[in-house]
PDB file of C-alpha atoms in Angstrom:
ATOM      1  CA  UNK A   1     108.608 -70.289 -71.814  1.00 65.00           C
ATOM      2  CA  UNK A   2     109.388 -69.196 -68.271  1.00 71.00           C
ATOM      3  CA  UNK A   3     112.667 -67.791 -67.085  1.00 81.00           C
ATOM      4  CA  UNK A   4     113.142 -67.837 -63.276  1.00 91.00           C
ATOM      5  CA  UNK A   5     115.211 -64.846 -62.166  1.00 97.00           C
ATOM      6  CA  UNK A   6     116.626 -64.479 -58.651  1.00 98.00           C
ATOM      7  CA  UNK A   7     116.029 -60.957 -57.313  1.00 98.00           C
ATOM      8  CA  UNK A   8     118.380 -59.771 -54.563  1.00 98.00           C
ATOM      9  CA  UNK A   9     118.010 -56.623 -52.481  1.00 98.00           C
ATOM     10  CA  UNK A  10     120.972 -54.502 -51.462  1.00 96.00           C
ATOM     11  CA  UNK A  11     120.605 -55.710 -47.875  1.00 96.00           C
ATOM     12  CA  UNK A  12     120.683 -59.349 -48.993  1.00 98.00           C
ATOM     13  CA  UNK A  13     123.763 -58.706 -51.146  1.00 98.00           C
ATOM     14  CA  UNK A  14     125.617 -57.140 -48.208  1.00 96.00           C
ATOM     15  CA  UNK A  15     124.802 -60.139 -45.982  1.00 97.00           C
ATOM     16  CA  UNK A  16     125.966 -62.720 -48.528  1.00 97.00           C
ATOM     17  CA  UNK A  17     129.598 -61.681 -48.915  1.00 94.00           C
ATOM     18  CA  UNK A  18     132.407 -60.331 -46.708  1.00 96.00           C
ATOM     19  CA  UNK A  19     135.269 -57.947 -47.459  1.00 97.00           C
ATOM     20  CA  UNK A  20     137.950 -60.659 -47.184  1.00 97.00           C
ATOM     21  CA  UNK A  21     136.006 -62.762 -49.706  1.00 97.00           C
ATOM     22  CA  UNK A  22     135.559 -59.802 -52.049  1.00 97.00           C
ATOM     23  CA  UNK A  23     139.279 -59.027 -51.909  1.00 98.00           C
ATOM     24  CA  UNK A  24     140.109 -62.604 -52.959  1.00 98.00           C
ATOM     25  CA  UNK A  25     137.446 -62.464 -55.698  1.00 97.00           C
ATOM     26  CA  UNK A  26     138.703 -59.128 -57.036  1.00 97.00           C
ATOM     27  CA  UNK A  27     142.309 -60.272 -57.015  1.00 97.00           C
ATOM     28  CA  UNK A  28     141.243 -63.217 -59.192  1.00 97.00           C
ATOM     29  CA  UNK A  29     139.228 -60.877 -61.422  1.00 97.00           C
ATOM     30  CA  UNK A  30     142.248 -58.644 -62.040  1.00 97.00           C
ATOM     31  CA  UNK A  31     144.377 -61.721 -62.684  1.00 96.00           C
ATOM     32  CA  UNK A  32     141.870 -62.795 -65.357  1.00 96.00           C
ATOM     33  CA  UNK A  33     142.312 -59.376 -66.978  1.00 94.00           C
ATOM     34  CA  UNK A  34     146.080 -59.767 -66.881  1.00 94.00           C
ATOM     35  CA  UNK A  35     145.931 -63.230 -68.467  1.00 94.00           C
ATOM     36  CA  UNK A  36     143.430 -62.181 -71.126  1.00 94.00           C
ATOM     37  CA  UNK A  37     140.699 -64.433 -69.724  1.00 96.00           C
ATOM     38  CA  UNK A  38     138.084 -61.687 -69.532  1.00 96.00           C
ATOM     39  CA  UNK A  39     136.180 -59.769 -72.193  1.00 96.00           C
ATOM     40  CA  UNK A  40     135.409 -56.217 -71.060  1.00 95.00           C
ATOM     41  CA  UNK A  41     133.954 -53.995 -73.822  1.00 94.00           C
ATOM     42  CA  UNK A  42     134.310 -50.255 -73.465  1.00 90.00           C
ATOM     43  CA  UNK A  43     131.712 -48.800 -71.147  1.00 89.00           C
ATOM     44  CA  UNK A  44     128.904 -46.638 -72.537  1.00 92.00           C
ATOM     45  CA  UNK A  45     128.484 -43.308 -70.754  1.00 90.00           C
ATOM     46  CA  UNK A  46     125.285 -41.294 -71.118  1.00 95.00           C
ATOM     47  CA  UNK A  47     125.893 -37.788 -69.769  1.00 92.00           C
ATOM     48  CA  UNK A  48     122.894 -36.074 -68.174  1.00 95.00           C
ATOM     49  CA  UNK A  49     123.804 -32.381 -67.712  1.00 94.00           C
ATOM     50  CA  UNK A  50     120.323 -31.355 -66.461  1.00 95.00           C
ATOM     51  CA  UNK A  51     120.847 -33.689 -63.516  1.00 94.00           C
ATOM     52  CA  UNK A  52     124.564 -32.968 -63.042  1.00 91.00           C
ATOM     53  CA  UNK A  53     125.278 -36.644 -63.588  1.00 91.00           C
ATOM     54  CA  UNK A  54     125.591 -39.606 -65.910  1.00 92.00           C
ATOM     55  CA  UNK A  55     124.508 -43.230 -66.356  1.00 95.00           C
ATOM     56  CA  UNK A  56     127.056 -45.885 -67.311  1.00 93.00           C
ATOM     57  CA  UNK A  57     126.467 -49.288 -68.936  1.00 96.00           C
ATOM     58  CA  UNK A  58     129.280 -51.755 -68.192  1.00 96.00           C
ATOM     59  CA  UNK A  59     129.288 -55.346 -69.535  1.00 97.00           C
ATOM     60  CA  UNK A  60     131.826 -58.122 -68.914  1.00 98.00           C
ATOM     61  CA  UNK A  61     132.381 -61.829 -69.452  1.00 98.00           C
ATOM     62  CA  UNK A  62     134.908 -63.839 -67.442  1.00 97.00           C
ATOM     63  CA  UNK A  63     135.684 -67.092 -69.212  1.00 95.00           C
ATOM     64  CA  UNK A  64     135.608 -70.447 -67.468  1.00 91.00           C
ATOM     65  CA  UNK A  65     132.326 -69.774 -65.694  1.00 90.00           C
ATOM     66  CA  UNK A  66     133.516 -66.662 -63.909  1.00 92.00           C
ATOM     67  CA  UNK A  67     130.411 -64.677 -64.784  1.00 96.00           C
ATOM     68  CA  UNK A  68     128.577 -62.854 -67.570  1.00 98.00           C
ATOM     69  CA  UNK A  69     126.543 -59.720 -67.066  1.00 98.00           C
ATOM     70  CA  UNK A  70     125.938 -56.005 -67.193  1.00 98.00           C
ATOM     71  CA  UNK A  71     126.027 -53.279 -64.580  1.00 98.00           C
ATOM     72  CA  UNK A  72     123.969 -50.112 -64.957  1.00 97.00           C
ATOM     73  CA  UNK A  73     125.189 -47.404 -62.613  1.00 94.00           C
ATOM     74  CA  UNK A  74     123.995 -43.857 -62.116  1.00 94.00           C
ATOM     75  CA  UNK A  75     126.180 -41.012 -60.899  1.00 89.00           C
ATOM     76  CA  UNK A  76     123.925 -38.435 -59.232  1.00 91.00           C
ATOM     77  CA  UNK A  77     125.794 -36.130 -56.810  1.00 87.00           C
ATOM     78  CA  UNK A  78     122.580 -34.205 -56.052  1.00 92.00           C
ATOM     79  CA  UNK A  79     121.072 -37.310 -54.438  1.00 92.00           C
ATOM     80  CA  UNK A  80     123.115 -36.599 -51.316  1.00 84.00           C
ATOM     81  CA  UNK A  81     120.879 -33.661 -50.397  1.00 88.00           C
ATOM     82  CA  UNK A  82     117.827 -35.954 -50.293  1.00 91.00           C
ATOM     83  CA  UNK A  83     119.528 -38.840 -48.505  1.00 87.00           C
ATOM     84  CA  UNK A  84     119.666 -41.082 -51.584  1.00 90.00           C
ATOM     85  CA  UNK A  85     122.755 -42.988 -52.808  1.00 87.00           C
ATOM     86  CA  UNK A  86     124.874 -40.838 -55.125  1.00 86.00           C
ATOM     87  CA  UNK A  87     125.948 -43.890 -57.157  1.00 86.00           C
ATOM     88  CA  UNK A  88     122.883 -46.184 -57.413  1.00 93.00           C
ATOM     89  CA  UNK A  89     123.600 -49.398 -59.309  1.00 96.00           C
ATOM     90  CA  UNK A  90     121.935 -52.552 -60.597  1.00 98.00           C
ATOM     91  CA  UNK A  91     123.582 -55.711 -61.964  1.00 98.00           C
ATOM     92  CA  UNK A  92     122.012 -58.214 -64.352  1.00 98.00           C
ATOM     93  CA  UNK A  93     123.619 -61.661 -64.676  1.00 98.00           C
ATOM     94  CA  UNK A  94     123.126 -64.060 -67.589  1.00 97.00           C
ATOM     95  CA  UNK A  95     123.485 -67.802 -68.000  1.00 95.00           C
ATOM     96  CA  UNK A  96     126.553 -68.129 -70.225  1.00 93.00           C
ATOM     97  CA  UNK A  97     125.186 -70.952 -72.393  1.00 92.00           C
ATOM     98  CA  UNK A  98     121.512 -69.982 -72.800  1.00 92.00           C
ATOM     99  CA  UNK A  99     121.773 -66.193 -72.511  1.00 93.00           C
ATOM    100  CA  UNK A 100     118.862 -66.193 -70.073  1.00 94.00           C
ATOM    101  CA  UNK A 101     118.801 -63.663 -67.239  1.00 96.00           C
ATOM    102  CA  UNK A 102     119.424 -65.573 -63.987  1.00 97.00           C
ATOM    103  CA  UNK A 103     119.803 -62.784 -61.424  1.00 98.00           C
ATOM    104  CA  UNK A 104     119.015 -59.122 -60.907  1.00 98.00           C
ATOM    105  CA  UNK A 105     120.573 -57.483 -57.867  1.00 98.00           C
ATOM    106  CA  UNK A 106     120.685 -54.060 -56.277  1.00 97.00           C
ATOM    107  CA  UNK A 107     124.388 -53.248 -56.403  1.00 96.00           C
ATOM    108  CA  UNK A 108     124.971 -49.869 -54.742  1.00 93.00           C
ATOM    109  CA  UNK A 109     126.755 -51.445 -51.765  1.00 95.00           C
ATOM    110  CA  UNK A 110     128.540 -53.939 -54.008  1.00 96.00           C
ATOM    111  CA  UNK A 111     129.876 -51.122 -56.214  1.00 95.00           C
ATOM    112  CA  UNK A 112     131.496 -49.427 -53.231  1.00 95.00           C
ATOM    113  CA  UNK A 113     132.706 -52.719 -51.760  1.00 97.00           C
ATOM    114  CA  UNK A 114     134.282 -54.033 -54.973  1.00 97.00           C
ATOM    115  CA  UNK A 115     136.010 -50.670 -55.554  1.00 97.00           C
ATOM    116  CA  UNK A 116     137.474 -50.835 -52.070  1.00 98.00           C
ATOM    117  CA  UNK A 117     138.426 -54.482 -52.611  1.00 98.00           C
ATOM    118  CA  UNK A 118     140.344 -53.473 -55.758  1.00 98.00           C
ATOM    119  CA  UNK A 119     142.178 -50.781 -53.794  1.00 98.00           C
ATOM    120  CA  UNK A 120     142.970 -53.378 -51.135  1.00 98.00           C
ATOM    121  CA  UNK A 121     144.440 -55.707 -53.770  1.00 98.00           C
ATOM    122  CA  UNK A 122     146.703 -52.907 -55.036  1.00 98.00           C
ATOM    123  CA  UNK A 123     147.685 -51.834 -51.520  1.00 98.00           C
ATOM    124  CA  UNK A 124     148.547 -55.406 -50.570  1.00 96.00           C
ATOM    125  CA  UNK A 125     150.781 -55.657 -53.642  1.00 96.00           C
ATOM    126  CA  UNK A 126     152.694 -52.358 -53.459  1.00 95.00           C
ATOM    127  CA  UNK A 127     151.907 -50.662 -50.138  1.00 95.00           C
ATOM    128  CA  UNK A 128     153.797 -50.876 -46.850  1.00 93.00           C
ATOM    129  CA  UNK A 129     153.348 -54.181 -45.066  1.00 91.00           C
ATOM    130  CA  UNK A 130     153.449 -52.362 -41.702  1.00 95.00           C
ATOM    131  CA  UNK A 131     151.167 -49.411 -42.562  1.00 97.00           C
ATOM    132  CA  UNK A 132     149.908 -47.702 -39.416  1.00 98.00           C
ATOM    133  CA  UNK A 133     148.181 -44.493 -40.532  1.00 98.00           C
ATOM    134  CA  UNK A 134     145.360 -44.177 -43.090  1.00 98.00           C
ATOM    135  CA  UNK A 135     143.957 -40.863 -44.337  1.00 98.00           C
ATOM    136  CA  UNK A 136     140.656 -40.939 -46.254  1.00 98.00           C
ATOM    137  CA  UNK A 137     139.254 -37.978 -48.195  1.00 98.00           C
ATOM    138  CA  UNK A 138     135.470 -38.278 -48.433  1.00 97.00           C
ATOM    139  CA  UNK A 139     132.849 -39.510 -45.980  1.00 95.00           C
ATOM    140  CA  UNK A 140     130.411 -41.447 -48.142  1.00 91.00           C
ATOM    141  CA  UNK A 141     129.860 -45.133 -48.829  1.00 91.00           C
ATOM    142  CA  UNK A 142     133.177 -45.444 -50.717  1.00 94.00           C
ATOM    143  CA  UNK A 143     135.098 -43.948 -47.810  1.00 97.00           C
ATOM    144  CA  UNK A 144     133.556 -46.373 -45.315  1.00 97.00           C
ATOM    145  CA  UNK A 145     134.155 -49.342 -47.629  1.00 97.00           C
ATOM    146  CA  UNK A 146     137.810 -48.393 -48.061  1.00 98.00           C
ATOM    147  CA  UNK A 147     138.454 -48.209 -44.325  1.00 98.00           C
ATOM    148  CA  UNK A 148     136.938 -51.661 -43.857  1.00 98.00           C
ATOM    149  CA  UNK A 149     138.694 -53.271 -46.842  1.00 98.00           C
ATOM    150  CA  UNK A 150     142.108 -51.726 -46.174  1.00 98.00           C
ATOM    151  CA  UNK A 151     142.018 -52.817 -42.535  1.00 97.00           C
ATOM    152  CA  UNK A 152     141.626 -56.394 -43.835  1.00 97.00           C
ATOM    153  CA  UNK A 153     144.903 -56.260 -45.800  1.00 97.00           C
ATOM    154  CA  UNK A 154     146.713 -53.863 -43.446  1.00 97.00           C
ATOM    155  CA  UNK A 155     145.894 -55.196 -39.962  1.00 96.00           C
ATOM    156  CA  UNK A 156     148.702 -53.007 -38.597  1.00 97.00           C
ATOM    157  CA  UNK A 157     146.652 -49.832 -39.237  1.00 98.00           C
ATOM    158  CA  UNK A 158     146.113 -48.050 -35.916  1.00 97.00           C
ATOM    159  CA  UNK A 159     145.015 -44.528 -36.863  1.00 98.00           C
ATOM    160  CA  UNK A 160     142.410 -43.379 -39.413  1.00 98.00           C
ATOM    161  CA  UNK A 161     141.728 -39.731 -40.274  1.00 98.00           C
ATOM    162  CA  UNK A 162     138.522 -38.931 -42.221  1.00 98.00           C
ATOM    163  CA  UNK A 163     138.721 -35.640 -44.151  1.00 98.00           C
ATOM    164  CA  UNK A 164     135.599 -34.122 -45.674  1.00 97.00           C
ATOM    165  CA  UNK A 165     134.379 -30.805 -47.016  1.00 94.00           C
ATOM    166  CA  UNK A 166     131.872 -30.745 -44.155  1.00 92.00           C
ATOM    167  CA  UNK A 167     133.387 -32.036 -40.934  1.00 94.00           C
ATOM    168  CA  UNK A 168     129.988 -33.122 -39.617  1.00 95.00           C
ATOM    169  CA  UNK A 169     129.724 -35.886 -42.234  1.00 94.00           C
ATOM    170  CA  UNK A 170     133.256 -36.983 -41.414  1.00 96.00           C
ATOM    171  CA  UNK A 171     132.349 -37.126 -37.718  1.00 97.00           C
ATOM    172  CA  UNK A 172     129.244 -39.201 -38.538  1.00 96.00           C
ATOM    173  CA  UNK A 173     131.376 -41.723 -40.433  1.00 97.00           C
ATOM    174  CA  UNK A 174     133.832 -41.867 -37.507  1.00 97.00           C
ATOM    175  CA  UNK A 175     130.918 -42.684 -35.199  1.00 96.00           C
ATOM    176  CA  UNK A 176     129.710 -45.441 -37.563  1.00 96.00           C
ATOM    177  CA  UNK A 177     133.164 -47.018 -37.796  1.00 97.00           C
ATOM    178  CA  UNK A 178     133.786 -46.854 -34.050  1.00 93.00           C
ATOM    179  CA  UNK A 179     130.929 -49.259 -33.389  1.00 90.00           C
ATOM    180  CA  UNK A 180     132.773 -52.278 -34.838  1.00 89.00           C
ATOM    181  CA  UNK A 181     136.352 -51.025 -35.377  1.00 92.00           C
ATOM    182  CA  UNK A 182     136.920 -49.917 -31.796  1.00 89.00           C
ATOM    183  CA  UNK A 183     140.621 -50.829 -31.947  1.00 92.00           C
ATOM    184  CA  UNK A 184     141.245 -47.886 -34.299  1.00 96.00           C
ATOM    185  CA  UNK A 185     142.053 -44.327 -33.281  1.00 97.00           C
ATOM    186  CA  UNK A 186     139.639 -42.355 -35.480  1.00 97.00           C
ATOM    187  CA  UNK A 187     139.419 -38.616 -36.110  1.00 96.00           C
ATOM    188  CA  UNK A 188     137.520 -36.228 -38.400  1.00 97.00           C
ATOM    189  CA  UNK A 189     138.917 -33.178 -40.173  1.00 97.00           C
ATOM    190  CA  UNK A 190     137.443 -30.453 -42.356  1.00 96.00           C
ATOM    191  CA  UNK A 191     138.967 -30.098 -45.824  1.00 95.00           C
ATOM    192  CA  UNK A 192     139.779 -26.412 -45.285  1.00 94.00           C
ATOM    193  CA  UNK A 193     141.926 -27.116 -42.199  1.00 94.00           C
ATOM    194  CA  UNK A 194     145.087 -27.180 -44.291  1.00 95.00           C
ATOM    195  CA  UNK A 195     147.626 -27.241 -41.454  1.00 96.00           C
ATOM    196  CA  UNK A 196     145.963 -30.283 -39.869  1.00 96.00           C
ATOM    197  CA  UNK A 197     145.749 -32.035 -43.228  1.00 97.00           C
ATOM    198  CA  UNK A 198     149.419 -31.355 -43.959  1.00 97.00           C
ATOM    199  CA  UNK A 199     150.308 -32.821 -40.566  1.00 97.00           C
ATOM    200  CA  UNK A 200     148.325 -36.063 -40.985  1.00 98.00           C
ATOM    201  CA  UNK A 201     149.437 -36.554 -44.597  1.00 98.00           C
ATOM    202  CA  UNK A 202     153.049 -36.328 -43.460  1.00 97.00           C
ATOM    203  CA  UNK A 203     152.345 -39.316 -41.182  1.00 97.00           C
ATOM    204  CA  UNK A 204     150.186 -41.256 -43.675  1.00 98.00           C
ATOM    205  CA  UNK A 205     151.193 -44.672 -44.992  1.00 98.00           C
ATOM    206  CA  UNK A 206     148.037 -45.017 -47.118  1.00 98.00           C
ATOM    207  CA  UNK A 207     145.847 -42.225 -48.525  1.00 98.00           C
ATOM    208  CA  UNK A 208     142.432 -42.697 -50.159  1.00 98.00           C
ATOM    209  CA  UNK A 209     140.654 -40.053 -52.225  1.00 98.00           C
ATOM    210  CA  UNK A 210     136.966 -40.887 -52.664  1.00 97.00           C
ATOM    211  CA  UNK A 211     135.326 -37.589 -53.648  1.00 94.00           C
ATOM    212  CA  UNK A 212     133.773 -35.972 -56.716  1.00 88.00           C
ATOM    213  CA  UNK A 213     136.179 -33.030 -56.530  1.00 92.00           C
ATOM    214  CA  UNK A 214     137.198 -31.085 -59.628  1.00 91.00           C
ATOM    215  CA  UNK A 215     140.124 -29.506 -57.770  1.00 93.00           C
ATOM    216  CA  UNK A 216     143.154 -31.150 -56.102  1.00 95.00           C
ATOM    217  CA  UNK A 217     142.463 -32.051 -52.491  1.00 97.00           C
ATOM    218  CA  UNK A 218     146.006 -31.534 -51.158  1.00 97.00           C
ATOM    219  CA  UNK A 219     149.579 -30.584 -52.022  1.00 97.00           C
ATOM    220  CA  UNK A 220     151.524 -33.637 -53.193  1.00 97.00           C
ATOM    221  CA  UNK A 221     154.645 -32.328 -51.453  1.00 97.00           C
ATOM    222  CA  UNK A 222     152.969 -33.160 -48.131  1.00 98.00           C
ATOM    223  CA  UNK A 223     153.154 -36.925 -48.773  1.00 98.00           C
ATOM    224  CA  UNK A 224     156.051 -38.856 -47.226  1.00 96.00           C
ATOM    225  CA  UNK A 225     158.234 -41.184 -49.326  1.00 96.00           C
ATOM    226  CA  UNK A 226     156.787 -44.696 -49.348  1.00 95.00           C
ATOM    227  CA  UNK A 227     153.188 -43.502 -49.108  1.00 97.00           C
ATOM    228  CA  UNK A 228     150.608 -45.361 -51.200  1.00 98.00           C
ATOM    229  CA  UNK A 229     147.632 -43.448 -52.682  1.00 98.00           C
ATOM    230  CA  UNK A 230     144.349 -45.017 -53.824  1.00 98.00           C
ATOM    231  CA  UNK A 231     142.430 -42.498 -55.950  1.00 98.00           C
ATOM    232  CA  UNK A 232     138.906 -43.658 -56.791  1.00 97.00           C
ATOM    233  CA  UNK A 233     136.755 -40.534 -57.092  1.00 93.00           C
ATOM    234  CA  UNK A 234     137.483 -38.969 -60.491  1.00 90.00           C
ATOM    235  CA  UNK A 235     136.257 -40.654 -63.664  1.00 83.00           C
ATOM    236  CA  UNK A 236     136.128 -37.851 -66.287  1.00 85.00           C
ATOM    237  CA  UNK A 237     138.718 -35.465 -67.823  1.00 89.00           C
ATOM    238  CA  UNK A 238     137.344 -32.501 -65.851  1.00 88.00           C
ATOM    239  CA  UNK A 239     137.590 -34.189 -62.453  1.00 90.00           C
ATOM    240  CA  UNK A 240     140.833 -34.459 -60.534  1.00 89.00           C
ATOM    241  CA  UNK A 241     141.472 -35.116 -56.867  1.00 96.00           C
ATOM    242  CA  UNK A 242     145.264 -35.130 -57.189  1.00 96.00           C
ATOM    243  CA  UNK A 243     147.686 -32.380 -58.158  1.00 95.00           C
ATOM    244  CA  UNK A 244     150.518 -32.717 -60.669  1.00 95.00           C
ATOM    245  CA  UNK A 245     153.115 -33.146 -57.911  1.00 96.00           C
ATOM    246  CA  UNK A 246     151.382 -36.246 -56.531  1.00 96.00           C
ATOM    247  CA  UNK A 247     151.164 -37.853 -59.971  1.00 95.00           C
ATOM    248  CA  UNK A 248     154.727 -36.980 -60.950  1.00 94.00           C
ATOM    249  CA  UNK A 249     156.082 -38.429 -57.685  1.00 95.00           C
ATOM    250  CA  UNK A 250     154.206 -41.682 -58.293  1.00 95.00           C
ATOM    251  CA  UNK A 251     154.817 -45.032 -59.846  1.00 95.00           C
ATOM    252  CA  UNK A 252     151.339 -45.264 -61.349  1.00 96.00           C
ATOM    253  CA  UNK A 253     149.099 -48.335 -61.410  1.00 97.00           C
ATOM    254  CA  UNK A 254     145.690 -48.223 -63.122  1.00 97.00           C
ATOM    255  CA  UNK A 255     142.752 -50.611 -63.104  1.00 96.00           C
ATOM    256  CA  UNK A 256     142.088 -50.244 -66.848  1.00 94.00           C
ATOM    257  CA  UNK A 257     143.149 -48.050 -69.768  1.00 92.00           C
ATOM    258  CA  UNK A 258     140.035 -45.921 -69.199  1.00 90.00           C
ATOM    259  CA  UNK A 259     141.748 -44.483 -66.112  1.00 93.00           C
ATOM    260  CA  UNK A 260     144.295 -42.682 -68.309  1.00 93.00           C
ATOM    261  CA  UNK A 261     141.627 -40.187 -69.417  1.00 91.00           C
ATOM    262  CA  UNK A 262     140.803 -38.756 -65.990  1.00 92.00           C
ATOM    263  CA  UNK A 263     141.671 -35.190 -65.108  1.00 92.00           C
ATOM    264  CA  UNK A 264     144.323 -36.226 -62.575  1.00 93.00           C
ATOM    265  CA  UNK A 265     146.574 -37.295 -65.465  1.00 94.00           C
ATOM    266  CA  UNK A 266     145.719 -34.371 -67.760  1.00 89.00           C
ATOM    267  CA  UNK A 267     147.463 -31.856 -65.493  1.00 83.00           C
ATOM    268  CA  UNK A 268     150.625 -33.924 -65.006  1.00 85.00           C
ATOM    269  CA  UNK A 269     153.530 -34.742 -67.287  1.00 81.00           C
ATOM    270  CA  UNK A 270     153.246 -38.529 -67.452  1.00 84.00           C
ATOM    271  CA  UNK A 271     154.345 -40.747 -70.327  1.00 83.00           C
ATOM    272  CA  UNK A 272     152.176 -43.581 -71.723  1.00 80.00           C
ATOM    273  CA  UNK A 273     154.770 -46.188 -70.751  1.00 84.00           C
ATOM    274  CA  UNK A 274     154.599 -45.095 -67.101  1.00 88.00           C
ATOM    275  CA  UNK A 275     151.155 -46.678 -66.596  1.00 94.00           C
ATOM    276  CA  UNK A 276     151.112 -50.196 -65.146  1.00 96.00           C
ATOM    277  CA  UNK A 277     147.939 -52.306 -65.179  1.00 96.00           C
ATOM    278  CA  UNK A 278     146.967 -53.879 -61.872  1.00 97.00           C
ATOM    279  CA  UNK A 279     145.911 -57.043 -63.693  1.00 96.00           C
ATOM    280  CA  UNK A 280     149.405 -57.433 -65.144  1.00 96.00           C
ATOM    281  CA  UNK A 281     150.968 -57.040 -61.691  1.00 96.00           C
ATOM    282  CA  UNK A 282     148.589 -59.592 -60.154  1.00 96.00           C
ATOM    283  CA  UNK A 283     149.196 -62.039 -63.015  1.00 94.00           C
ATOM    284  CA  UNK A 284     152.972 -61.467 -62.777  1.00 91.00           C
ATOM    285  CA  UNK A 285     153.198 -60.351 -66.405  1.00 89.00           C
ATOM    286  CA  UNK A 286     154.652 -56.986 -65.311  1.00 90.00           C
ATOM    287  CA  UNK A 287     156.733 -55.717 -62.409  1.00 91.00           C
ATOM    288  CA  UNK A 288     156.617 -52.468 -60.460  1.00 91.00           C
ATOM    289  CA  UNK A 289     159.853 -50.516 -60.958  1.00 89.00           C
ATOM    290  CA  UNK A 290     161.857 -49.785 -57.800  1.00 89.00           C
ATOM    291  CA  UNK A 291     161.442 -46.374 -56.131  1.00 88.00           C
ATOM    292  CA  UNK A 292     163.644 -43.525 -57.311  1.00 85.00           C
ATOM    293  CA  UNK A 293     164.446 -40.049 -55.981  1.00 82.00           C
ATOM    294  CA  UNK A 294     161.606 -38.445 -57.928  1.00 85.00           C
ATOM    295  CA  UNK A 295     159.303 -41.501 -57.931  1.00 91.00           C
ATOM    296  CA  UNK A 296     159.081 -42.304 -54.235  1.00 93.00           C
ATOM    297  CA  UNK A 297     155.361 -42.963 -53.739  1.00 96.00           C
ATOM    298  CA  UNK A 298     152.871 -45.303 -55.413  1.00 97.00           C
ATOM    299  CA  UNK A 299     149.459 -44.451 -56.861  1.00 97.00           C
ATOM    300  CA  UNK A 300     146.592 -46.762 -57.757  1.00 98.00           C
ATOM    301  CA  UNK A 301     144.068 -44.937 -59.929  1.00 97.00           C
ATOM    302  CA  UNK A 302     140.724 -46.695 -60.299  1.00 96.00           C
ATOM    303  CA  UNK A 303     137.703 -45.760 -62.381  1.00 93.00           C
ATOM    304  CA  UNK A 304     136.067 -49.141 -61.865  1.00 91.00           C
ATOM    305  CA  UNK A 305     135.944 -52.047 -64.270  1.00 94.00           C
ATOM    306  CA  UNK A 306     133.021 -54.316 -65.077  1.00 96.00           C
ATOM    307  CA  UNK A 307     135.220 -57.368 -64.500  1.00 97.00           C
ATOM    308  CA  UNK A 308     135.132 -56.473 -60.788  1.00 97.00           C
ATOM    309  CA  UNK A 309     131.367 -55.971 -60.855  1.00 97.00           C
ATOM    310  CA  UNK A 310     130.574 -59.237 -62.581  1.00 98.00           C
ATOM    311  CA  UNK A 311     133.080 -61.349 -60.633  1.00 98.00           C
ATOM    312  CA  UNK A 312     131.786 -59.928 -57.341  1.00 98.00           C
ATOM    313  CA  UNK A 313     128.141 -60.265 -58.352  1.00 98.00           C
ATOM    314  CA  UNK A 314     128.666 -63.853 -59.519  1.00 98.00           C
ATOM    315  CA  UNK A 315     130.120 -64.727 -56.107  1.00 97.00           C
ATOM    316  CA  UNK A 316     127.035 -63.213 -54.463  1.00 98.00           C
ATOM    317  CA  UNK A 317     124.717 -65.067 -56.877  1.00 98.00           C
ATOM    318  CA  UNK A 318     126.362 -68.429 -56.160  1.00 96.00           C
ATOM    319  CA  UNK A 319     126.008 -67.808 -52.425  1.00 96.00           C
ATOM    320  CA  UNK A 320     122.356 -66.804 -52.843  1.00 98.00           C
ATOM    321  CA  UNK A 321     121.608 -69.937 -54.864  1.00 96.00           C
ATOM    322  CA  UNK A 322     123.226 -72.194 -52.271  1.00 96.00           C
ATOM    323  CA  UNK A 323     121.439 -70.511 -49.368  1.00 96.00           C
ATOM    324  CA  UNK A 324     118.104 -70.034 -51.114  1.00 97.00           C
ATOM    325  CA  UNK A 325     118.254 -66.278 -50.547  1.00 97.00           C
ATOM    326  CA  UNK A 326     116.286 -63.881 -52.727  1.00 97.00           C
ATOM    327  CA  UNK A 327     112.983 -63.926 -54.564  1.00 97.00           C
ATOM    328  CA  UNK A 328     112.480 -66.078 -57.660  1.00 97.00           C
ATOM    329  CA  UNK A 329     110.361 -64.417 -60.332  1.00 96.00           C
ATOM    330  CA  UNK A 330     109.258 -65.965 -63.630  1.00 91.00           C
ATOM    331  CA  UNK A 331     109.634 -63.450 -66.433  1.00 84.00           C
TER     332      UNK A 331
END
């Protein structure tokens, strides 16, 4: 008995799929959640206090041939000091009928890209159609992915501000983005430059928080009415990037019920019926309420769902099969 498995490197994965394609794929993935066409068991989290991190096991099945598999993702903030990815990931895909493993891919890039694609889907649905200014907190892989994905759905964006605890990393990301997004006006800011941050947030149409912060990054009063926030960094009850003001001003959209447990929502007075699922909005089984005096911004809170991982990975796998990319190994 031999079982040929296609092995894909992270570089091959990145070359096989584009952000516009991932946005379409993730929109369909969320729609499958909204229609009940996906099975997504609760993720298993193994906390690793000695390493200041955790490892998560995330399975999903999308019916109708949409993909079956498991992602294993590590969260290791200390990796940054040694130049390693802070969220290394691997995805295993199975043949739905036989249960055989058909593909194993390095998925660190894909994790960042699918997260950003999910934010782009939400922004396209509820954000301003003429957004011009984007503010991103964080300067890692997620931050870069969000700039690229959001510029796909908001082509009117002209100005991007990168805010980071260390301004040098923000400046490095600005330099990276300038090479192929030359049309943008890009700037870098240090997180402790509060006056500058207040100024740019007052102009922001879209704000992204992509950090591992345990403390709010900014004062929610600084956000202008109509602003849309994509918060993707926190994933545990003791992490929160947003203050209570931001949450309480928001009409809140979440990727899955698991998002309700993050620290951002523990410090704010928010009722269970105030959470809207992105999948329901995409599938048109729910509607976003109109803005009100005290609810004049929108918030998409994402902790990541395996339905995004498996849908995105299956798209990559199909492309790899068609193009003959990757290494076939008999297990």
